[in-house]
mmCIF file of C-alpha atoms in Angstrom:
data_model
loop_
_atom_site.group_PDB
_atom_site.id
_atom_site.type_symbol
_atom_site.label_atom_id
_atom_site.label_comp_id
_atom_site.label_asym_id
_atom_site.label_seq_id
_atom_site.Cartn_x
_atom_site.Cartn_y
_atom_site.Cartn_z
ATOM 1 C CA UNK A 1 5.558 392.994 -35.634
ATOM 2 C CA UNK A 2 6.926 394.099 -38.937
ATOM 3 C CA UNK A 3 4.709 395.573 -41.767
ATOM 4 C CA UNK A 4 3.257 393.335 -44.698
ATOM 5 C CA UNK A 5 4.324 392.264 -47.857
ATOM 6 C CA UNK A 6 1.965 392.574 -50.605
ATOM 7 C CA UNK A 7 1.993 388.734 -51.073
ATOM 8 C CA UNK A 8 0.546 388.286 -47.917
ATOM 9 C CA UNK A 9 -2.351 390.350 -49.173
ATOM 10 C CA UNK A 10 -2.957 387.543 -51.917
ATOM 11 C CA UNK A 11 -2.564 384.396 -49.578
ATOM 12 C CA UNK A 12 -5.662 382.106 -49.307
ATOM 13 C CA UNK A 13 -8.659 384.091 -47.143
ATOM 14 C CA UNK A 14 -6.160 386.785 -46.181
ATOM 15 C CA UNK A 15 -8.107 389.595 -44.873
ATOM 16 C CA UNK A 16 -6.176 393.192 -43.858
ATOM 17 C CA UNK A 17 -5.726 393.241 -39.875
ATOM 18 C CA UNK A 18 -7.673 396.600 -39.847
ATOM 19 C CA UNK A 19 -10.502 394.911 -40.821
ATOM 20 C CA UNK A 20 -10.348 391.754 -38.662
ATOM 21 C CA UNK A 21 -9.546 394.322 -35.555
ATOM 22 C CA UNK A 22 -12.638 395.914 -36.151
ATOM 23 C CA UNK A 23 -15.046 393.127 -35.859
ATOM 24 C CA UNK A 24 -13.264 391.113 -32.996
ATOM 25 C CA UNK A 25 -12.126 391.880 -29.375
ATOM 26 C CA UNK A 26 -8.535 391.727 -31.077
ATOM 27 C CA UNK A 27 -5.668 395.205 -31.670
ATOM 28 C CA UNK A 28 -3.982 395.394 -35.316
ATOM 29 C CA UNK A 29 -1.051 394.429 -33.503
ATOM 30 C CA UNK A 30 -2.053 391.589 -32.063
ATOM 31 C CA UNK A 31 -4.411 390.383 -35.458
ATOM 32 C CA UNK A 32 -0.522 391.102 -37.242
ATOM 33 C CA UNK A 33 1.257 388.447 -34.314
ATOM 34 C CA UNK A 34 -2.241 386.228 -35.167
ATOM 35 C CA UNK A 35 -0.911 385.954 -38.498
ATOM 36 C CA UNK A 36 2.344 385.159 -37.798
ATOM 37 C CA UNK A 37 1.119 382.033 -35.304
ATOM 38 C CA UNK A 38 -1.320 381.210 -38.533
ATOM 39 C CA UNK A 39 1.132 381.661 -40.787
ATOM 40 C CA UNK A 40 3.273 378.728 -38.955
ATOM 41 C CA UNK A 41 0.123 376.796 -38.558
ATOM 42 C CA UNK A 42 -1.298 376.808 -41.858
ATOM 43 C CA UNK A 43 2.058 375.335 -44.075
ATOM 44 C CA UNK A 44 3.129 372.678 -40.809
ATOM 45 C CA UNK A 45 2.134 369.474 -43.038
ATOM 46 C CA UNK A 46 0.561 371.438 -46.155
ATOM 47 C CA UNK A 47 2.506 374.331 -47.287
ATOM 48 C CA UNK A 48 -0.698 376.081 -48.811
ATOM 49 C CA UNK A 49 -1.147 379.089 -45.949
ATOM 50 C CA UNK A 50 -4.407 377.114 -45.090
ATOM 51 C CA UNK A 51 -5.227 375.310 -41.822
ATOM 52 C CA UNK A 52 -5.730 371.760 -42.863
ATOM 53 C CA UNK A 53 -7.349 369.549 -39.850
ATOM 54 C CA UNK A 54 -4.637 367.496 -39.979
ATOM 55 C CA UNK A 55 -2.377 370.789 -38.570
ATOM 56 C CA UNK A 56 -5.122 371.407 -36.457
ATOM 57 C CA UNK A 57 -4.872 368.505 -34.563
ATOM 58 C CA UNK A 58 -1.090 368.494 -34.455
ATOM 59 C CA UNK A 59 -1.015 371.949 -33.230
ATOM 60 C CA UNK A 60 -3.630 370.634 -30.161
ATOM 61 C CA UNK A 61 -2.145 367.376 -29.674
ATOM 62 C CA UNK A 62 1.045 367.437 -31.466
ATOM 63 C CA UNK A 63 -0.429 364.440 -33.216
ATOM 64 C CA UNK A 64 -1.737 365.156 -36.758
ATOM 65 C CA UNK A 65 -3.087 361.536 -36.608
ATOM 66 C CA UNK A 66 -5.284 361.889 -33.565
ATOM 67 C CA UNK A 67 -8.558 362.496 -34.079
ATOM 68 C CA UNK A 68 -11.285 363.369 -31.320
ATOM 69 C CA UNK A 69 -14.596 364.383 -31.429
ATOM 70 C CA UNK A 70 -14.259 367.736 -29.081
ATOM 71 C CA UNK A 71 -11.324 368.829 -32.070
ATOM 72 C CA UNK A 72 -13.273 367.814 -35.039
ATOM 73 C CA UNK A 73 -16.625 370.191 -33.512
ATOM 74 C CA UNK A 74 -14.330 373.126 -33.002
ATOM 75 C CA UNK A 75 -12.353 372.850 -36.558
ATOM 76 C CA UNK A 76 -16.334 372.393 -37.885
ATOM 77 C CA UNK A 77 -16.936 375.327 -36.408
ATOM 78 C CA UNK A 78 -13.651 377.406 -37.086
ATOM 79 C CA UNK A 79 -14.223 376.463 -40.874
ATOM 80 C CA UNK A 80 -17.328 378.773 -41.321
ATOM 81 C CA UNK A 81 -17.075 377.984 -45.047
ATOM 82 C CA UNK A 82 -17.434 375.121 -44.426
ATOM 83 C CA UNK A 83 -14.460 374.532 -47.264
ATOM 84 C CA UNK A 84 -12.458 371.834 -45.335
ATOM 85 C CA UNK A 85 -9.215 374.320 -44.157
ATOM 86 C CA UNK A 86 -9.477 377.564 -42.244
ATOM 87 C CA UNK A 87 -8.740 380.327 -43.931
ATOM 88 C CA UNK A 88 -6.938 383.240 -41.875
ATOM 89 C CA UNK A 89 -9.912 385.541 -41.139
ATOM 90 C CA UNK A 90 -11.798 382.526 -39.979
ATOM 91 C CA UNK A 91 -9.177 381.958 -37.136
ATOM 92 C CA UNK A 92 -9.144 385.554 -36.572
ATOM 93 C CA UNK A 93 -13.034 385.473 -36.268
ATOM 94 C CA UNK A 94 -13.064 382.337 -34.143
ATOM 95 C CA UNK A 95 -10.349 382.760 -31.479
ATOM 96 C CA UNK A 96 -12.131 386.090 -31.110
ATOM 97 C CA UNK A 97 -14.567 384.516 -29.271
ATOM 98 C CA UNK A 98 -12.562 382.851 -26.774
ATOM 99 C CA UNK A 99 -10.960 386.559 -25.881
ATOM 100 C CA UNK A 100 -11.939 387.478 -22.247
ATOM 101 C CA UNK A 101 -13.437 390.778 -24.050
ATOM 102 C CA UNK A 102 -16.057 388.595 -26.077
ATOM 103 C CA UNK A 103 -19.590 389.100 -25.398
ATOM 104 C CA UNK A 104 -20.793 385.966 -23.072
ATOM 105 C CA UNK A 105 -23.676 385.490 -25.440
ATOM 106 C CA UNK A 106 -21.211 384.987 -28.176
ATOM 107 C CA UNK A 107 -19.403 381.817 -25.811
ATOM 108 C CA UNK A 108 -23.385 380.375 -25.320
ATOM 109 C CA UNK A 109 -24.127 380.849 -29.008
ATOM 110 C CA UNK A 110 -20.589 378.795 -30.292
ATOM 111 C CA UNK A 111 -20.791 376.120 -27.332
ATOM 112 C CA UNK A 112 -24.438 375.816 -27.966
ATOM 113 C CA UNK A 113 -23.471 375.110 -31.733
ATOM 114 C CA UNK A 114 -20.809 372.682 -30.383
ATOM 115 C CA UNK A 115 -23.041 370.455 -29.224
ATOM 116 C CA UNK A 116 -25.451 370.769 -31.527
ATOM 117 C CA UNK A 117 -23.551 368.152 -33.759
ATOM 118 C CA UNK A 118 -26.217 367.044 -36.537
ATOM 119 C CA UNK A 119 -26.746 371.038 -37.227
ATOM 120 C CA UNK A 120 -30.523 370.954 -36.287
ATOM 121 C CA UNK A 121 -30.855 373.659 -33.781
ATOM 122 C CA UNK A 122 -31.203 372.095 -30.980
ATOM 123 C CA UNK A 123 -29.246 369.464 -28.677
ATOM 124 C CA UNK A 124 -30.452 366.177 -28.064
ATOM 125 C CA UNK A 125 -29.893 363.752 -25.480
ATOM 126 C CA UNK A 126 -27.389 361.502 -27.522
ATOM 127 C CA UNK A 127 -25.649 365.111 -28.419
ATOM 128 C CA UNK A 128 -25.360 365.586 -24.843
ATOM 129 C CA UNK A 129 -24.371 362.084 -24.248
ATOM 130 C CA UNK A 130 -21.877 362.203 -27.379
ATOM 131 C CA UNK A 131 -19.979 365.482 -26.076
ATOM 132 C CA UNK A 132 -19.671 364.571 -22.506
ATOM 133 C CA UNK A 133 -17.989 361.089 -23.346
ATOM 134 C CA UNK A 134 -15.601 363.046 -25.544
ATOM 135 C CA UNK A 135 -14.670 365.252 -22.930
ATOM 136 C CA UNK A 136 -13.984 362.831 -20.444
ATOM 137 C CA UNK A 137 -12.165 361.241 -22.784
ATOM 138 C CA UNK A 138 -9.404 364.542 -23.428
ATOM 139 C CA UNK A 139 -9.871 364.575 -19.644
ATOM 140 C CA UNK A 140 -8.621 361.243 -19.367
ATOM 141 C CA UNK A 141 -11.374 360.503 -16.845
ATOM 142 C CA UNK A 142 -12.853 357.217 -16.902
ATOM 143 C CA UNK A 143 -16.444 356.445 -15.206
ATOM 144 C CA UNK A 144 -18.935 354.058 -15.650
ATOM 145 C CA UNK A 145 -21.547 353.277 -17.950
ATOM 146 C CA UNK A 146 -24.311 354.382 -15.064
ATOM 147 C CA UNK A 147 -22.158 357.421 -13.933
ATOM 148 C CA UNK A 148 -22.296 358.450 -17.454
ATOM 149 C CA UNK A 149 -25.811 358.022 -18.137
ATOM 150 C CA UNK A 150 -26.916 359.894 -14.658
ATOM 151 C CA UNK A 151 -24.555 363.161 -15.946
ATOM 152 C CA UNK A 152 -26.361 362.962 -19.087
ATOM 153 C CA UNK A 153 -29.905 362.407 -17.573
ATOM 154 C CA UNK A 154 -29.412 364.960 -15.136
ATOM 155 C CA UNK A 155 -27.683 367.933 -17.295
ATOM 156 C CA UNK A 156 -30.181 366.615 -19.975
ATOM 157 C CA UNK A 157 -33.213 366.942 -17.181
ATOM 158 C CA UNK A 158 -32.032 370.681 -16.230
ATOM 159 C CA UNK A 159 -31.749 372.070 -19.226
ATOM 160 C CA UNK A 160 -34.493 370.894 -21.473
ATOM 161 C CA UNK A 161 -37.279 372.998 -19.265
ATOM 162 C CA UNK A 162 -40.149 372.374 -21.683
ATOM 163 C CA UNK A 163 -39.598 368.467 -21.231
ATOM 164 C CA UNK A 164 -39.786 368.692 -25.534
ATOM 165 C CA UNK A 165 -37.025 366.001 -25.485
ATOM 166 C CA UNK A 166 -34.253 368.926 -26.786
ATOM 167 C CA UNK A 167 -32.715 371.729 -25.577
ATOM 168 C CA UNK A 168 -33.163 375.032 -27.689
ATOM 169 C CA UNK A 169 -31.248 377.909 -27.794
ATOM 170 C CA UNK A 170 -32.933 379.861 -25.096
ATOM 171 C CA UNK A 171 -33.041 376.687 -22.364
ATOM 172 C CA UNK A 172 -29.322 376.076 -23.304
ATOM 173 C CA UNK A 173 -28.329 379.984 -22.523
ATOM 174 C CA UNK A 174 -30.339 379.997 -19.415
ATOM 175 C CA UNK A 175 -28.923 376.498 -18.230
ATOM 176 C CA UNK A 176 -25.196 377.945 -19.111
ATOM 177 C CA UNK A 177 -26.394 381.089 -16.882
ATOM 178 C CA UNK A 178 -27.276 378.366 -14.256
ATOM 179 C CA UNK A 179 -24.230 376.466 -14.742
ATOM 180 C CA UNK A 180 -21.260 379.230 -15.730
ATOM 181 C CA UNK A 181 -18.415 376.526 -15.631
ATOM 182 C CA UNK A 182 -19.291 375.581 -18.933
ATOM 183 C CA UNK A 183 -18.050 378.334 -20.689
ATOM 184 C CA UNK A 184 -15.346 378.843 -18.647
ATOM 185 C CA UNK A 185 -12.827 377.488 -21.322
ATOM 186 C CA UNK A 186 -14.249 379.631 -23.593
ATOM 187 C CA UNK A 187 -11.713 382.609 -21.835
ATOM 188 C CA UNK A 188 -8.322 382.257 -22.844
ATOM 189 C CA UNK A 189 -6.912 384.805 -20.527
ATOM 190 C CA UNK A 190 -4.121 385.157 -22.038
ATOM 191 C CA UNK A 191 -5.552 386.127 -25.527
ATOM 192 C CA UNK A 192 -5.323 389.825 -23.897
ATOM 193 C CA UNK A 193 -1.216 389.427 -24.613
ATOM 194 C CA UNK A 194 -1.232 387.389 -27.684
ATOM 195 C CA UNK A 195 1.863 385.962 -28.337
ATOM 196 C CA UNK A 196 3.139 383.222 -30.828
ATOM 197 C CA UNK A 197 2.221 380.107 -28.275
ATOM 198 C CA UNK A 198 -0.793 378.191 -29.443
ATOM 199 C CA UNK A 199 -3.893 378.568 -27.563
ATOM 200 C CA UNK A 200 -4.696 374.804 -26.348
ATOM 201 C CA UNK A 201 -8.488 374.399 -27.118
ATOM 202 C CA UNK A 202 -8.733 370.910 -25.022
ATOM 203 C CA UNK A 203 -11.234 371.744 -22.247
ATOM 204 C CA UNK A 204 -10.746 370.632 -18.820
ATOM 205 C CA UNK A 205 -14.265 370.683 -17.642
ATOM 206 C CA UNK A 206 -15.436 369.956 -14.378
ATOM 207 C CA UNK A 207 -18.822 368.008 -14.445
ATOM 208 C CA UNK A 208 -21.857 369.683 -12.965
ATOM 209 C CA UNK A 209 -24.084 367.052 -11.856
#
């Protein structure tokens, strides 16, 4: 892939590939083609070398003015700082997780904080409800009010076990163990050969009801 400059060393949130390879599923190589796609990514509307959600969202939808729940959870949860961009070890860190390598508890833990959209800890029933309507929506599915509301009352139903009115961490993991499609967008196969095409984040999710 070419060695790096020293000025690269000095861009926003740069972190050395050695580094990044070490704590993710990820080679040097393929953290040094990462770059590269980030690189691209991060000056596409803002030439800063930081992922702005406006690039985000053109890079998923090749839209920078569409915005969608399901997008604005996983930028939330790419921007660990919680700064407003993504820095480059951040979407290192993050895609990691979607590599078919990743631990499975690591795909529970991030979909379990993707639903959990007010940050409390748990997921309640208008979460639930909130998530699944976005989904359908990137799905371009359309059901009814009372289709919708049996999905939610059902998954809802399942998963909260202690009938508490939310679903904690340890009902969601053993509802996901129940219910593996739900993570199964959280494998990018193809994250074992990284190249230079953007990984599409939009999940296609089949419905478990």
């Amino acid at each position: 892939m070419g060695c790096y400059c020293s000025k690269n060393a000095t861009s926003p949130g740069y972190e050395e590939p050695a580094v990044l390879a070490a704590g993710t599923p990820f080679t040097v190589s393929e953290v040094e083609a990462l770059y590269e796609l980030y690189n691209k990514l991060s000056n596409s509307v803002i030439k800063d070398g930081l992922i702005h959600k406006e690039e985000f969202q053109l890079a998923l939808f090749r839209n920078k003015n569409m915005s969608n729940l399901f997008a604005d959870r996983i930028f939330d949860l790419f921007d660990v700082k919680r700064n407003g961009v993504i820095e480059f070890g951040e979407f290192v860190r993050s895609l990691g997780t979607f590599h078919p390598n990743a631990p499975v508890e690591d795909k529970i833990d991030f979909t379990f904080r993707l639903y959990d959209l007010r940050q409390t800890g748990y997921i309640e029933r208008e979460e639930l409800k909130e998530m699944v309507l976005a989904l359908l929506h990137e799905s371009e599915l359309v059901l009814s009010d009372d289709v919708v509301e049996t999905i939610v009352d059902k998954s809802f139903g399942d998963a909260d076990k202690k009938g508490d009115g939310r679903i904690d961490q340890d009902e969601w993991k053993a509802f996901v163990i129940e219910h593996p499609s739900l993570i199964r967008n959280m494998t990018l196969p193809y994250l074992k050969d990284t190249t230079l095409a953007f990984p599409s984040f939009v999940a296609r999710t089949e419905t478990e009801v």
